[in-house]
Amino acid sequence: HMRNFVSAGAFAAANGILPFADKQAIKQAYQALQTPLKGTRQQNELYQELLELGVVNSNVRLGDLTRLMEDVNFGETMTSDKGMRLLLKPLSKLKQISQDLYTAEDDFWKIYSWAMEKSRIEKAFEKIGVTRGQFFKRADGTEVRLTEDFLKREAADIVKNNIPNYDYVSDFIKGLRKLPIGNFVSFPAEIARTGTNIVSRALREINEEVIVNGKAFKPFQTIGYTRLFGFGA
């Protein structure tokens, strides 16, 4: 659990986000978690929204583990004996709690990263004089309105592509768990995917221009350089 929590936090750092830098974002992330812990489940609507956006509940190692257990019909062959069932019943509750916490450790950093990405995108626009409700043009001429929905989706897109996500692991990679080359193959595959995406996103942010009132700006340069520095570190 400690390794899972620390490694998930490392991906926030790799995107140039300092862990525990924003107290409000930390509080929001913790309150949205779906666990039995005190203080969680207070922002269920936010969690549901992030679930729909594909940000949370996508732990890579847990995905591999769950499917490995399904592959071997875990528990199905030990239910015929009444004594064994009684023995496994409390263990099944413990397994569920442990699984919920494992997911929550991953979700905490994803929600925190999402909140921080959303915040710094909005601040980048504010620096060039664009506030919510106003329009700007991308370099390709597409006119976009800066809204809460735009910020949420833009931040969600970054988190989904720059932090390991089991939904983005191909069926081929998932199938490799059945071969004698190693069971937990999704995580290293996601490290390769997200590492490439982090660098790609950073370079795009450094060079991307937006047009406001006929003038060209590069509002995301600072974010891009910070992301590259975080990835290098």
CSV table of C-alpha atoms in Angstrom, one decimal, residues 10-140:
chain,number,residue,atom,x,y,z
A,10,ALA,CA,5.6,10.3,-8.2
A,11,PHE,CA,3.5,10.6,-11.4
A,12,ALA,CA,2.1,13.9,-10.1
A,13,ALA,CA,5.6,15.1,-9.6
A,14,ALA,CA,6.6,13.8,-13.1
A,15,ASN,CA,4.0,16.2,-14.4
A,16,GLY,CA,5.5,19.2,-12.6
A,17,ILE,CA,2.9,19.1,-9.7
A,18,LEU,CA,4.4,19.3,-6.2
A,19,PRO,CA,2.8,16.8,-3.9
A,20,PHE,CA,0.9,18.4,-1.0
A,21,ALA,CA,1.5,21.9,-2.4
A,22,ASP,CA,-2.2,22.9,-2.4
A,23,LYS,CA,-4.1,22.3,0.8
A,24,GLN,CA,-7.5,22.9,-0.8
A,25,ALA,CA,-6.8,20.4,-3.5
A,26,ILE,CA,-5.6,17.8,-1.0
A,27,LYS,CA,-8.8,18.3,1.1
A,28,GLN,CA,-11.0,18.0,-2.1
A,29,ALA,CA,-9.2,14.8,-3.2
A,30,TYR,CA,-9.5,13.2,0.2
A,31,GLN,CA,-13.1,14.0,0.7
A,32,ALA,CA,-14.0,12.6,-2.7
A,33,LEU,CA,-12.4,9.2,-2.0
A,34,GLN,CA,-14.8,6.2,-1.7
A,35,THR,CA,-13.5,4.5,1.4
A,36,PRO,CA,-14.6,3.6,5.0
A,37,LEU,CA,-12.1,6.2,6.3
A,38,LYS,CA,-13.4,9.1,8.3
A,39,GLY,CA,-13.8,12.3,6.3
A,40,THR,CA,-14.2,10.5,2.9
A,41,ARG,CA,-17.3,10.1,0.7
A,42,GLN,CA,-18.2,13.8,1.3
A,43,GLN,CA,-17.9,14.8,-2.3
A,44,ASN,CA,-19.6,11.9,-4.0
A,45,GLU,CA,-20.9,14.1,-6.9
A,46,LEU,CA,-17.4,15.1,-7.8
A,47,TYR,CA,-16.2,11.5,-7.7
A,48,GLN,CA,-19.1,10.4,-10.0
A,49,GLU,CA,-18.2,13.3,-12.4
A,50,LEU,CA,-14.6,12.2,-12.4
A,51,LEU,CA,-15.7,8.6,-12.9
A,52,GLU,CA,-17.6,9.7,-16.0
A,53,LEU,CA,-14.6,11.7,-17.3
A,54,GLY,CA,-12.4,8.5,-16.9
A,55,VAL,CA,-10.1,10.0,-14.3
A,56,VAL,CA,-10.6,7.7,-11.3
A,57,ASN,CA,-11.1,4.0,-10.5
A,58,SER,CA,-8.5,2.9,-13.1
A,59,ASN,CA,-5.6,1.5,-11.0
A,60,VAL,CA,-3.2,-0.4,-13.3
A,61,ARG,CA,-1.8,-3.0,-10.9
A,62,LEU,CA,-5.1,-3.7,-9.3
A,63,GLY,CA,-6.6,-4.3,-12.8
A,64,ASP,CA,-3.9,-6.9,-13.5
A,65,LEU,CA,-4.4,-8.5,-10.1
A,66,THR,CA,-8.2,-8.6,-10.4
A,67,ARG,CA,-8.0,-10.3,-13.8
A,68,LEU,CA,-5.3,-12.8,-12.6
A,69,MET,CA,-7.7,-13.8,-9.8
A,70,GLU,CA,-10.5,-14.3,-12.4
A,71,ASP,CA,-8.2,-16.3,-14.6
A,72,VAL,CA,-7.7,-18.9,-11.8
A,73,ASN,CA,-11.3,-18.7,-10.5
A,74,PHE,CA,-9.9,-17.5,-7.2
A,75,GLY,CA,-12.1,-18.7,-4.3
A,76,GLU,CA,-14.5,-20.7,-6.4
A,77,THR,CA,-12.8,-24.1,-5.6
A,78,MET,CA,-12.8,-23.5,-1.9
A,79,THR,CA,-16.5,-23.0,-1.2
A,80,SER,CA,-17.7,-26.6,-0.9
A,81,ASP,CA,-16.6,-27.1,2.7
A,82,LYS,CA,-18.7,-25.2,5.2
A,83,GLY,CA,-15.7,-24.6,7.5
A,84,MET,CA,-13.7,-23.2,4.7
A,85,ARG,CA,-16.5,-20.8,3.8
A,86,LEU,CA,-16.7,-19.6,7.4
A,87,LEU,CA,-13.0,-19.1,7.4
A,88,LEU,CA,-13.0,-17.2,4.2
A,89,LYS,CA,-16.0,-15.0,5.0
A,90,PRO,CA,-14.1,-12.5,7.2
A,91,LEU,CA,-11.1,-12.6,4.9
A,92,SER,CA,-13.3,-11.6,2.0
A,93,LYS,CA,-14.4,-8.5,3.9
A,94,LEU,CA,-10.7,-7.7,4.6
A,95,LYS,CA,-9.9,-8.2,0.9
A,96,GLN,CA,-12.6,-5.8,-0.1
A,97,ILE,CA,-11.4,-3.1,2.3
A,98,SER,CA,-7.8,-3.6,1.1
A,99,GLN,CA,-8.9,-3.3,-2.5
A,100,ASP,CA,-10.9,-0.2,-1.8
A,101,LEU,CA,-7.9,1.4,-0.1
A,102,TYR,CA,-5.6,0.4,-3.0
A,103,THR,CA,-7.9,2.1,-5.4
A,104,ALA,CA,-8.2,5.1,-3.2
A,105,GLU,CA,-4.5,5.6,-2.9
A,106,ASP,CA,-4.4,5.8,-6.7
A,107,ASP,CA,-7.5,8.0,-6.9
A,108,PHE,CA,-6.2,10.5,-4.4
A,109,TRP,CA,-3.3,11.5,-6.6
A,110,LYS,CA,-5.4,11.5,-9.8
A,111,ILE,CA,-8.0,13.8,-8.2
A,112,TYR,CA,-5.3,16.0,-6.8
A,113,SER,CA,-3.5,16.2,-10.1
A,114,TRP,CA,-6.8,16.9,-11.9
A,115,ALA,CA,-7.6,19.8,-9.5
A,116,MET,CA,-4.0,21.2,-10.0
A,117,GLU,CA,-4.1,20.9,-13.8
A,118,LYS,CA,-7.5,22.6,-13.9
A,119,SER,CA,-6.2,25.4,-11.7
A,120,ARG,CA,-3.0,26.1,-13.6
A,121,ILE,CA,-4.7,26.1,-17.0
A,122,GLU,CA,-7.2,28.7,-15.7
A,123,LYS,CA,-4.4,30.8,-14.3
A,124,ALA,CA,-2.5,30.6,-17.6
A,125,PHE,CA,-5.5,32.1,-19.4
A,126,GLU,CA,-6.0,34.8,-16.7
A,127,LYS,CA,-2.4,36.0,-17.3
A,128,ILE,CA,-3.2,36.8,-20.9
A,129,GLY,CA,-6.5,38.4,-20.0
A,130,VAL,CA,-8.9,35.6,-20.8
A,131,THR,CA,-11.5,34.8,-18.1
A,132,ARG,CA,-14.4,32.4,-17.9
A,133,GLY,CA,-17.1,33.1,-20.6
A,134,GLN,CA,-14.6,34.7,-23.0
A,135,PHE,CA,-13.6,33.2,-26.3
A,136,PHE,CA,-10.1,32.5,-27.7
A,137,LYS,CA,-8.8,30.9,-30.9
A,138,ARG,CA,-6.4,28.0,-31.2
A,139,ALA,CA,-3.6,28.1,-33.7
A,140,ASP,CA,-5.7,26.1,-36.2
